[in-house]
Amino acid sequence: MKDIAPAIFPPNGIGDAKPANQAVLDWVHEIGTLTQPENIFWCDGSDRENEFLIAGSLKQNVLIKLNDKKIPRSYLHRSHPNDVARVEQFTFICTPTKAEAGPTNNWSEPGETYTKLRGLLKGAMRGRTMFVIPYIMGPPDSPLTKVGFEITDSKYVVLSMRIMTRMGEIALKRLGDDPNAEWNRGVHSLLDVDPARRFICHFPQDNTIISVGSGYGGNVLLSKKCLALRIGSYLARKQGWMAEHMLILGVESPEAKKHYVAAAFPSACGKTNFAMLIPPKHFNGWKVTTVGDDIAWMQIRDGRLFAVNPENGYFGVVPGTSYKSNPNAMKSIEHDTLYTNVALTDDSDVWWEGKDSAPPKHAIDWRGNDWTPDSKEKAAHPNSRFATPMQNNPVLDREVERGEGVPISAIIFGGRRSDTVPLVFQAFDWNHGVYLGATMASETTAAATGEVGQVRRDPMAMLPFCGYNIGDYFRHWIGIGKRLTNPPLIFNVNWFRKGTDGRFLWPGFGENMRVLKWIIDRCEGTGGAVKSPIGWLPSPHDLDLQELDVQHKCIIELLGVDHEEWQKEIAAHEEFFESLGDVAPEELQKQREQLAARFKL
Ligand code: GTP
Ligand code: SPV
Ligand code: MN
């Protein structure tokens, strides 16, 4: 399947939504002069435009139409086999000084980087159409909402951005004609999809992103990781708010008491699943609703933290998604969905490892090759994804469009840890919670290229997404805490602890409601807990474990704090802070000393 396709020529009334803002026009002119496209297509986000682009994409083999009876209005795209995940090693933060990017980011000097990228972009769109996508991130009437423009030579990007953002007219209106208004400049070109010429570069001081050489997800949907997180986090610090890699969910009790919770888990560690969970039968009358599944923008109002989801859709991990693990995701992706890198069955349905149905006898795998259940290769790529509008979600929260956001009662951090870290525990206070976030670690996943299953520190699940110096980011978190009179309580969870047999001790998914319920009880001041060196821990009887098919000894293991393992863990925290040089704030150093001291009591 092609990523790169020749120019298309729209009829009158399509592709001509030129904005009025002179700064945008000048910028598009400049990029057009550099990249030399065959024509410029000004997107307006309309249905008519979308239909035209889909028809063109089918003709050019950029998309395959799926079975309309089984999954109406849905399509499959295959990205280049060398281009299936984010590339952290080719992602750069181009601040004027290296110190501003900090010890956890790749840095390159802005002047040199612009020159290099201009060289790569020179004539890069010859024979292709250059699309200009206006979009906003955030609910239309939110003070947090940002305007972005993405220039791209990929139709797949345009079609995806229409799902993932509020695109078109709405952005032109919000921007208006003030040439000095704040907006993000995003330039994307596939070039020739060569990993040797693949760079994802951020210029926070210019509110600019340039991404070349990839056609995949987080590398090219510039609204998402690039703007909403990397540039977003930079702007957030400057402007006094927060941009975080967090889901946002609502949880309502049978008595109709509602709390909102935000949770930071690293890529492919369970955000989408947690944000849509269906409580087990025993929790009759409890309801979980989704505000967002990946990104939270948060601001302080009346001493509380309020969160909005800046996105309009979900770009979710497909493998493992089933009616058993995540029925709401399954319902969301049954129609109007753009799939990437899953398997195609002979009746034009989609299939992946972990789907409810038995494997098809024959399929075309994510690379476009014949596949049978005997094949050694996976049918769907482990990082295959769906893009689906959030309106498809049967449990979409009714406050999702609320501009001021939803009040956050609890923040949860969690990684993939096969040992050491208990199922759940609570920080003693805000700064201790910041420490839990700052020192969290997780096994790497297929969401980024590179080895899978390596434990690495991933502070606040933001290691690949913090657009500035991580020490200043920690300081920003501590500073936010000082401004909150009614701060969220902070928790740590681990769905992935394993027993000696190498199997997960906790069933996860819907059963995570039992942990969420304890968290809500703690927010309400009713949940019991015991003080441990690492924080407040539930005893087994503090968790509602009725009708749960897990042995008591597994629960004890799940809630256990092994002193030897924690000595190693504390040493790893120290090593991590040392690896950052001297940027970690004193408050966090102090937290580590206190943690170590509590083990000696
Ligand atoms: P990104 O979109 O990459 O940011 O990922 P995410 O954090 O939204 O992860 P997602 O919910 O898509 O889950 C990723 C993988 O983790 C899937 O294969 C899930 O099946 C698996 N997973 C999610 N929740 C659980 C859980 O509670 N227990 C276990 N064992 N696996 C889970
Ligand atoms: C992640 O990797 O955290 C994602 C997927 O949400 S991507 O948009 O590809 O970055
Ligand atoms: Mn993510």
XYZ file of C-alpha atoms and ligand atoms in Angstrom:
644
model
C 0.000 0.000 0.000
C 1.166 3.466 -0.804
C 1.942 6.181 1.686
C 3.093 8.511 -1.040
C 0.548 9.395 -3.709
C 0.392 11.846 -6.583
C -1.527 15.120 -6.512
C -5.305 15.169 -6.590
C -7.408 17.890 -8.156
C -10.608 18.813 -6.341
C -13.679 20.224 -8.099
C -14.810 23.779 -7.362
C -15.995 24.261 -3.799
C -13.602 21.695 -2.329
C -10.107 22.460 -1.078
C -10.439 26.224 -1.296
C -11.152 27.237 2.322
C -8.367 29.786 2.426
C -8.116 31.492 5.834
C -8.231 35.255 6.232
C -5.286 35.480 8.629
C -2.293 36.996 6.827
C 0.259 35.285 9.090
C -1.129 31.889 8.050
C -1.189 32.849 4.372
C 2.424 34.051 4.524
C 3.562 30.860 6.233
C 1.754 28.595 3.746
C 3.256 30.609 0.917
C 6.726 30.179 2.408
C 6.349 26.397 2.842
C 4.791 26.096 -0.608
C 7.719 27.935 -2.199
C 10.102 25.603 -0.401
C 8.347 22.267 -1.018
C 7.016 23.017 -4.536
C 3.738 21.058 -4.420
C 1.637 20.547 -7.534
C -1.272 22.326 -5.819
C -2.494 23.537 -2.414
C -5.623 22.080 -0.828
C -7.143 24.238 1.928
C -9.146 21.902 4.178
C -12.454 22.913 5.750
C -13.289 19.661 7.557
C -16.665 19.269 5.792
C -18.355 15.939 4.991
C -18.127 16.698 1.300
C -14.391 17.251 1.514
C -13.971 14.068 3.539
C -15.899 12.019 0.972
C -13.784 13.445 -1.825
C -10.554 12.608 0.013
C -11.692 9.084 0.850
C -12.670 8.429 -2.776
C -9.246 9.699 -3.894
C -7.457 7.622 -1.249
C -9.248 4.452 -2.360
C -8.335 5.115 -5.972
C -4.704 5.763 -5.067
C -4.504 2.706 -2.856
C -3.841 4.758 0.279
C -6.905 3.133 1.894
C -8.816 -0.128 1.549
C -12.557 -0.041 2.065
C -13.753 -2.495 4.697
C -16.939 -4.558 4.625
C -19.750 -2.009 4.879
C -22.155 -4.541 6.381
C -19.768 -5.470 9.184
C -17.975 -2.161 9.840
C -19.769 0.663 8.045
C -17.794 3.605 6.685
C -14.462 2.168 7.876
C -11.098 1.834 6.174
C -7.725 0.159 6.496
C -4.387 1.830 5.931
C -1.002 0.101 5.950
C 1.982 2.230 6.789
C 5.428 1.441 5.457
C 6.819 -1.626 7.321
C 9.801 0.489 8.416
C 7.407 3.053 9.872
C 5.083 1.581 12.484
C 5.678 3.486 15.739
C 7.021 6.658 17.273
C 10.759 7.153 16.855
C 12.126 8.577 20.087
C 15.740 8.525 18.899
C 14.814 10.841 16.001
C 12.650 13.187 18.067
C 14.267 16.514 18.929
C 13.554 19.478 21.157
C 15.229 22.451 19.488
C 15.399 25.062 22.229
C 18.017 27.825 21.951
C 20.150 26.105 24.596
C 20.683 22.414 25.365
C 19.990 23.092 29.036
C 16.417 24.161 28.212
C 15.746 20.780 26.574
C 17.315 19.086 29.577
C 18.935 15.713 30.164
C 16.051 13.512 28.944
C 15.541 15.006 25.477
C 17.509 14.847 22.249
C 18.493 18.414 21.548
C 19.630 20.097 18.389
C 20.449 23.718 17.746
C 17.450 25.521 16.191
C 19.321 27.431 13.471
C 21.199 24.391 12.187
C 18.107 22.219 12.457
C 15.950 24.634 10.449
C 18.663 24.678 7.785
C 18.878 20.880 7.685
C 15.093 20.489 7.521
C 14.751 23.146 4.832
C 17.272 21.176 2.812
C 15.203 18.012 3.203
C 11.928 19.801 2.419
C 13.252 21.533 -0.678
C 11.084 20.351 -3.572
C 9.824 17.476 -1.399
C 6.187 17.891 -2.441
C 6.801 18.020 -6.196
C 3.967 16.222 -7.959
C 2.021 15.996 -4.714
C -0.832 17.945 -3.172
C -0.029 20.064 -0.136
C -2.903 20.015 2.353
C -3.406 22.787 4.894
C -5.317 21.554 7.945
C -6.700 24.091 10.436
C -7.674 22.570 13.785
C -8.237 23.346 17.415
C -7.184 21.357 20.454
C -9.679 21.619 23.297
C -13.418 22.234 23.588
C -14.542 25.165 21.426
C -15.301 27.454 24.364
C -12.352 26.591 26.608
C -9.766 29.154 27.680
C -7.180 26.366 27.316
C -7.972 25.706 23.664
C -5.187 26.172 21.103
C -5.251 26.678 17.355
C -2.933 24.698 15.113
C -2.285 24.406 11.400
C -0.730 21.315 9.914
C 0.678 21.284 6.416
C 1.032 17.745 5.073
C 1.445 15.818 1.833
C -0.365 12.761 3.252
C -4.085 12.158 2.755
C -3.981 9.620 5.568
C -2.885 12.437 7.876
C -5.771 14.666 6.737
C -8.332 11.886 7.241
C -6.884 11.035 10.665
C -6.707 14.663 11.809
C -10.411 15.033 11.001
C -11.119 12.251 13.497
C -8.555 13.210 16.119
C -9.126 16.983 16.244
C -11.875 19.521 15.773
C -10.876 20.503 12.281
C -11.755 23.144 9.713
C -14.024 26.201 9.991
C -14.034 26.118 13.778
C -10.280 26.804 13.846
C -10.427 29.614 11.287
C -13.133 31.268 13.349
C -11.224 30.918 16.582
C -8.009 32.275 15.078
C -9.642 35.278 13.416
C -7.556 37.707 11.402
C -5.159 39.032 14.052
C -1.722 38.364 12.525
C -0.198 38.270 16.029
C -2.569 35.643 17.435
C -0.999 32.513 19.003
C -1.163 29.390 16.822
C 0.986 26.357 16.189
C 2.807 25.882 12.897
C 3.139 22.226 11.918
C 4.863 21.054 8.758
C 4.819 17.406 7.768
C 6.178 15.706 4.679
C 6.515 11.995 4.021
C 9.604 12.726 1.906
C 10.411 9.179 0.765
C 9.581 7.459 4.091
C 13.220 6.623 4.655
C 14.212 6.020 8.308
C 17.554 7.691 7.560
C 15.680 10.921 6.781
C 13.125 10.781 9.586
C 13.133 13.633 12.094
C 10.443 14.908 14.418
C 11.584 18.379 15.494
C 10.010 20.813 17.930
C 10.843 24.499 18.227
C 8.946 25.441 21.385
C 10.059 29.063 21.357
C 8.550 29.437 17.850
C 5.479 27.250 18.532
C 6.611 25.247 15.503
C 6.873 21.542 14.630
C 8.559 20.022 11.580
C 8.174 16.292 10.984
C 9.683 14.529 7.983
C 10.146 11.003 6.696
C 7.357 9.216 8.567
C 3.672 8.547 7.928
C 2.829 7.023 11.285
C 0.657 8.113 14.215
C 2.405 10.124 16.878
C 5.136 11.135 14.414
C 2.745 12.842 12.015
C -0.589 13.654 13.667
C 1.111 16.787 14.923
C -1.839 17.767 17.124
C -1.234 14.888 19.469
C 2.176 14.186 20.985
C 3.931 17.098 19.252
C 1.500 19.934 20.023
C -0.713 18.704 22.870
C 2.211 17.292 24.865
C 5.675 18.525 23.822
C 4.873 22.091 22.775
C 1.867 21.975 25.130
C 3.981 21.199 28.185
C 6.354 24.037 27.287
C 3.482 26.524 26.914
C 1.792 25.145 30.031
C 4.788 25.917 32.198
C 5.096 29.387 30.763
C 1.381 30.074 31.129
C 0.763 28.336 34.466
C -1.233 25.243 33.467
C -0.419 21.547 32.865
C -0.233 19.358 29.737
C -0.108 15.686 30.723
C -0.120 12.195 29.186
C -3.269 11.279 31.121
C -6.667 9.786 30.594
C -9.613 11.497 32.288
C -12.558 9.463 33.532
C -15.743 10.102 35.468
C -16.911 7.610 38.076
C -20.435 7.773 39.422
C -21.771 5.847 42.417
C -25.253 4.311 42.637
C -26.131 7.347 44.779
C -25.201 9.540 41.779
C -22.123 10.980 43.488
C -19.553 11.714 40.828
C -15.775 12.119 40.853
C -13.315 12.710 38.052
C -9.917 11.074 38.012
C -6.865 11.594 35.761
C -4.293 8.844 35.236
C -0.833 8.859 33.677
C 0.287 5.463 32.364
C 3.057 5.201 29.745
C 2.271 4.356 26.123
C 0.406 1.070 25.697
C 0.013 0.629 29.463
C -3.751 0.788 29.807
C -5.092 4.374 29.555
C -7.716 3.683 26.883
C -8.821 0.537 28.698
C -9.103 2.245 32.094
C -10.906 5.268 30.623
C -13.677 3.034 29.234
C -13.901 0.334 31.862
C -17.147 -1.455 32.593
C -17.477 -2.267 36.311
C -17.960 -5.942 37.202
C -21.498 -7.158 37.952
C -20.946 -6.858 41.666
C -20.621 -3.061 41.229
C -24.188 -2.723 40.095
C -25.134 0.953 39.721
C -21.548 2.211 39.347
C -20.704 3.845 36.070
C -17.443 4.915 34.463
C -17.516 7.523 31.689
C -14.708 8.788 29.453
C -13.570 12.385 29.145
C -10.276 11.515 27.454
C -8.064 8.489 26.824
C -4.585 9.964 26.275
C -4.072 13.641 27.040
C -5.228 16.007 29.781
C -4.818 19.770 29.829
C -5.379 21.041 33.341
C -5.797 24.444 34.901
C -6.353 25.772 38.406
C -9.787 27.184 39.236
C -10.823 28.132 42.754
C -7.853 26.215 44.169
C -8.814 22.986 42.351
C -7.432 21.275 39.287
C -9.795 21.117 36.293
C -9.077 19.010 33.200
C -10.121 19.058 29.561
C -9.395 16.509 26.864
C -7.912 18.499 23.978
C -8.599 15.719 21.470
C -11.688 14.746 19.485
C -10.932 11.047 18.922
C -8.991 8.031 20.075
C -5.838 6.685 18.414
C -5.863 3.422 20.316
C -3.897 0.188 20.471
C -5.815 -2.542 18.594
C -4.202 -5.869 19.629
C -5.769 -7.229 22.794
C -8.963 -5.223 22.280
C -11.972 -7.542 22.599
C -15.492 -7.754 23.998
C -13.937 -9.409 26.989
C -11.245 -6.786 27.695
C -12.893 -3.585 26.458
C -16.482 -3.803 25.135
C -16.833 -0.014 24.885
C -13.772 0.219 22.646
C -15.150 -2.621 20.509
C -18.452 -0.764 20.091
C -16.542 2.427 19.285
C -14.590 0.828 16.454
C -17.454 -1.008 14.776
C -18.150 1.882 12.419
C -16.615 5.111 11.090
C -13.119 3.955 12.039
C -9.759 4.254 10.347
C -7.587 1.206 11.074
C -3.821 1.114 10.602
C -1.734 -2.066 10.284
C -4.321 -4.673 11.311
C -5.005 -7.840 9.289
C -7.587 -7.928 6.496
C -9.811 -11.011 6.202
C -11.089 -12.465 2.947
C -14.495 -10.850 3.507
C -12.906 -7.414 4.060
C -13.278 -7.525 7.803
C -10.424 -6.707 10.194
C -8.696 -9.103 12.572
C -5.984 -8.898 15.194
C -4.365 -10.995 17.895
C -6.626 -11.023 20.937
C -9.902 -10.329 19.076
C -12.838 -12.386 20.326
C -13.280 -14.396 17.132
C -11.077 -17.368 16.199
C -8.252 -16.518 13.784
C -9.391 -16.498 10.163
C -8.197 -19.434 8.037
C -6.640 -16.916 5.686
C -5.955 -13.209 5.881
C -3.650 -10.512 4.552
C -1.302 -9.438 7.322
C -0.314 -5.885 8.226
C 2.524 -5.985 5.699
C 0.169 -6.999 2.880
C 1.298 -10.639 2.768
C -0.762 -13.834 2.901
C -1.279 -15.051 6.428
C -2.678 -18.247 7.972
C -2.875 -19.358 11.618
C 0.309 -21.365 10.943
C 2.274 -18.245 10.018
C 5.114 -17.346 12.328
C 4.491 -13.631 11.886
C 1.774 -11.705 13.679
C -1.277 -10.884 11.554
C -1.636 -7.405 13.068
C 1.347 -5.293 14.092
C 1.640 -5.082 17.932
C 1.306 -1.283 17.594
C -1.571 -1.412 15.093
C -4.090 1.297 15.922
C -7.622 2.521 15.423
C -8.597 6.144 14.940
C -12.186 6.684 15.929
C -14.196 9.782 16.849
C -14.943 10.069 20.574
C -18.638 10.415 19.703
C -18.544 6.670 18.925
C -17.838 5.889 22.581
C -21.027 4.590 24.266
C -19.777 5.908 27.636
C -18.594 9.334 26.536
C -18.883 11.684 29.522
C -21.540 14.360 29.179
C -19.113 17.084 30.313
C -16.576 16.390 27.571
C -17.312 19.698 25.840
C -17.264 21.741 29.052
C -14.765 24.530 28.496
C -13.661 24.954 32.103
C -13.035 21.206 32.335
C -13.981 18.706 35.019
C -12.723 18.915 38.632
C -10.092 16.287 39.362
C -10.404 14.424 42.692
C -7.464 12.061 42.183
C -4.369 11.690 40.029
C -3.085 8.176 39.409
C 0.363 7.167 38.203
C 1.033 3.656 36.980
C 3.530 1.655 34.995
C 4.130 -1.880 33.831
C 6.120 -3.460 36.652
C 6.346 -7.214 37.036
C 7.673 -6.842 40.587
C 8.278 -4.420 43.500
C 5.329 -2.045 43.003
C 2.033 -2.957 44.738
C -1.381 -2.981 43.080
C -2.235 0.397 44.604
C -1.040 2.840 47.233
C -1.578 6.489 48.097
C 0.935 9.292 48.485
C 1.128 11.021 51.876
C 0.762 14.457 50.299
C 1.191 16.387 47.020
C 5.001 16.527 47.017
C 5.211 12.837 47.855
C 2.811 12.239 44.960
C 5.061 14.267 42.659
C 7.885 12.001 43.789
C 5.849 8.895 42.893
C 5.253 10.340 39.433
C 8.846 11.480 38.990
C 10.281 8.066 39.865
C 7.765 5.848 38.116
C 9.167 3.215 35.777
C 7.665 0.938 33.180
C 8.584 -1.783 30.722
C 8.924 -0.402 27.195
C 6.188 -1.326 24.691
C 5.662 -1.478 20.922
C 4.326 2.120 20.904
C 7.879 3.295 20.185
C 10.538 1.600 18.073
C 13.247 -0.212 20.016
C 13.393 -3.079 22.443
C 10.181 -4.096 24.236
C 10.036 -5.098 27.916
C 12.972 -3.042 29.229
C 12.259 -1.321 32.546
C 13.035 2.377 32.286
C 12.163 5.437 34.342
C 9.321 7.298 32.661
C 8.458 10.253 34.890
C 4.718 10.989 34.845
C 4.602 8.874 31.615
C 6.098 11.989 30.001
C 9.676 10.864 29.270
C 9.123 10.978 25.476
C 6.737 13.932 25.647
C 8.115 16.614 27.968
C 9.118 19.529 25.735
C 11.640 21.086 28.136
C 14.019 20.361 30.998
C 12.591 17.578 33.167
C 13.941 19.246 36.331
C 11.927 22.363 35.550
C 8.962 20.122 34.796
C 9.214 18.585 38.297
C 9.531 22.081 39.732
C 6.404 23.103 37.819
C 4.495 20.205 39.403
C 5.661 21.253 42.866
C 4.703 24.855 42.113
C 1.210 23.833 40.987
C 0.756 22.012 44.300
C 1.534 25.213 46.168
C -1.253 27.019 44.306
C -3.882 24.333 45.001
C -5.981 24.761 48.132
C -7.936 21.600 47.347
C -5.409 19.385 45.533
C -6.287 15.988 44.068
C -5.070 13.023 46.106
C -2.262 11.152 44.344
C -2.069 7.373 43.894
C 0.143 4.799 42.242
C -1.208 1.638 40.606
C 0.343 -1.411 38.976
C -1.935 -3.757 37.007
C 1.064 -5.738 35.786
C 2.670 -7.373 38.829
C 3.526 -11.011 38.167
C 3.724 -14.104 40.356
C 6.621 -16.546 40.443
C 4.906 -18.438 37.609
C 5.344 -15.358 35.383
C 1.602 -14.717 35.132
C -0.208 -11.498 35.970
C -1.448 -11.643 39.564
C -4.292 -9.194 38.898
C -7.013 -9.791 36.278
C -7.074 -6.110 35.272
C -9.481 -4.402 32.843
C -13.034 -4.180 34.345
C -11.771 -5.563 37.643
C -9.657 -2.406 38.017
C -12.945 -0.916 39.258
C -12.125 -2.482 42.614
C -8.995 -0.350 42.867
C -10.788 2.720 41.527
C -13.481 2.252 44.171
C -10.842 2.310 46.931
C -9.375 5.466 45.422
C -12.827 7.089 45.451
C -13.368 5.909 49.037
C -10.115 7.617 49.991
C -11.281 10.820 48.289
C -14.534 10.588 50.234
C -12.598 10.005 53.449
C -14.219 6.602 54.024
C -11.619 4.106 52.759
C -9.348 2.320 55.194
C -5.573 2.106 54.788
C -2.418 1.204 56.645
C 0.669 3.353 56.766
C 3.640 1.763 54.998
C 7.076 3.196 54.169
C 5.969 3.826 50.566
C 2.561 5.366 51.331
C -0.957 4.474 52.425
C -1.723 0.876 51.465
C -5.105 -0.831 51.507
C -5.414 -4.006 53.546
C -7.191 -6.767 51.639
C -10.399 -5.994 53.559
C -10.235 -2.312 52.480
C -10.728 -3.426 48.867
C -14.101 -4.691 47.680
C -13.057 -8.130 46.418
C -16.464 -9.805 46.483
C -17.178 -12.145 43.581
C -13.568 -11.862 42.457
C -11.894 -15.063 41.383
C -8.406 -14.370 42.737
C -6.770 -16.371 45.514
C -6.204 -14.596 48.810
C -2.470 -15.327 48.640
C -2.301 -13.493 45.319
C -3.975 -10.471 46.901
C -1.400 -10.529 49.695
C 1.358 -10.738 47.084
C -0.196 -7.886 45.084
C -0.277 -5.606 48.122
C 3.123 -6.653 49.424
C 6.056 -4.284 49.953
C 9.244 -6.330 49.869
C 11.996 -4.510 51.719
C 14.811 -5.993 49.643
C 13.122 -5.103 46.379
C 12.521 -1.577 47.673
C 16.152 -1.102 48.653
C 16.961 -1.772 45.004
C 14.148 0.497 43.904
C 15.361 3.400 46.056
C 18.868 2.899 44.701
C 17.393 3.023 41.178
C 15.631 6.309 42.050
C 18.937 7.739 43.223
C 20.701 6.527 40.108
C 17.961 8.088 37.980
C 18.275 11.471 39.681
C 22.044 11.264 39.295
C 21.650 10.512 35.601
C 19.734 13.790 35.308
C 22.729 15.740 36.562
C 21.751 18.301 39.144
C 18.356 19.236 37.729
C 16.054 17.328 40.103
C 14.581 19.753 42.637
C 15.612 19.583 46.253
C 12.074 18.730 47.339
C 12.339 15.434 45.467
C 15.793 14.633 46.811
C 14.311 15.190 50.246
C 11.409 12.861 49.434
C 13.876 10.114 48.550
C 15.757 10.539 51.801
C 12.482 10.403 53.735
C 11.430 7.269 51.849
C 14.726 5.571 52.641
C 14.450 6.671 56.274
C 10.923 5.260 56.619
C 12.241 1.812 55.724
C 14.706 2.055 58.606
C 12.113 2.867 61.273
P -1.274 4.675 24.236
O -2.395 4.876 23.288
O -0.059 4.096 23.594
O -0.933 5.882 25.033
O -1.698 3.462 25.220
P -2.750 3.288 26.419
O -2.089 3.676 27.700
O -4.050 3.918 26.103
O -2.897 1.693 26.486
P -4.146 0.743 26.164
O -5.310 0.977 27.073
O -4.410 0.806 24.718
O -3.538 -0.690 26.538
C -2.380 -1.184 25.947
C -2.219 -2.647 26.190
O -2.270 -2.950 27.576
C -3.302 -3.483 25.522
O -2.713 -4.597 24.904
C -4.176 -3.925 26.654
O -4.776 -5.158 26.408
C -3.216 -3.979 27.843
N -3.929 -3.661 29.107
C -4.713 -2.589 29.341
N -5.236 -2.637 30.592
C -4.755 -3.757 31.162
C -4.924 -4.354 32.458
O -5.633 -3.865 33.327
N -4.239 -5.509 32.678
C -3.444 -6.092 31.732
N -2.815 -7.220 32.046
N -3.272 -5.564 30.496
C -3.910 -4.410 30.218
C 1.553 6.792 22.516
O 2.540 6.214 22.007
O 1.562 7.187 23.713
C 0.319 6.986 21.727
C 0.326 6.580 20.314
O -0.662 7.474 22.244
S 1.104 7.720 19.250
O 0.088 8.698 18.838
O 1.597 6.981 18.076
O 2.182 8.385 19.929
Mn -0.342 7.925 24.452
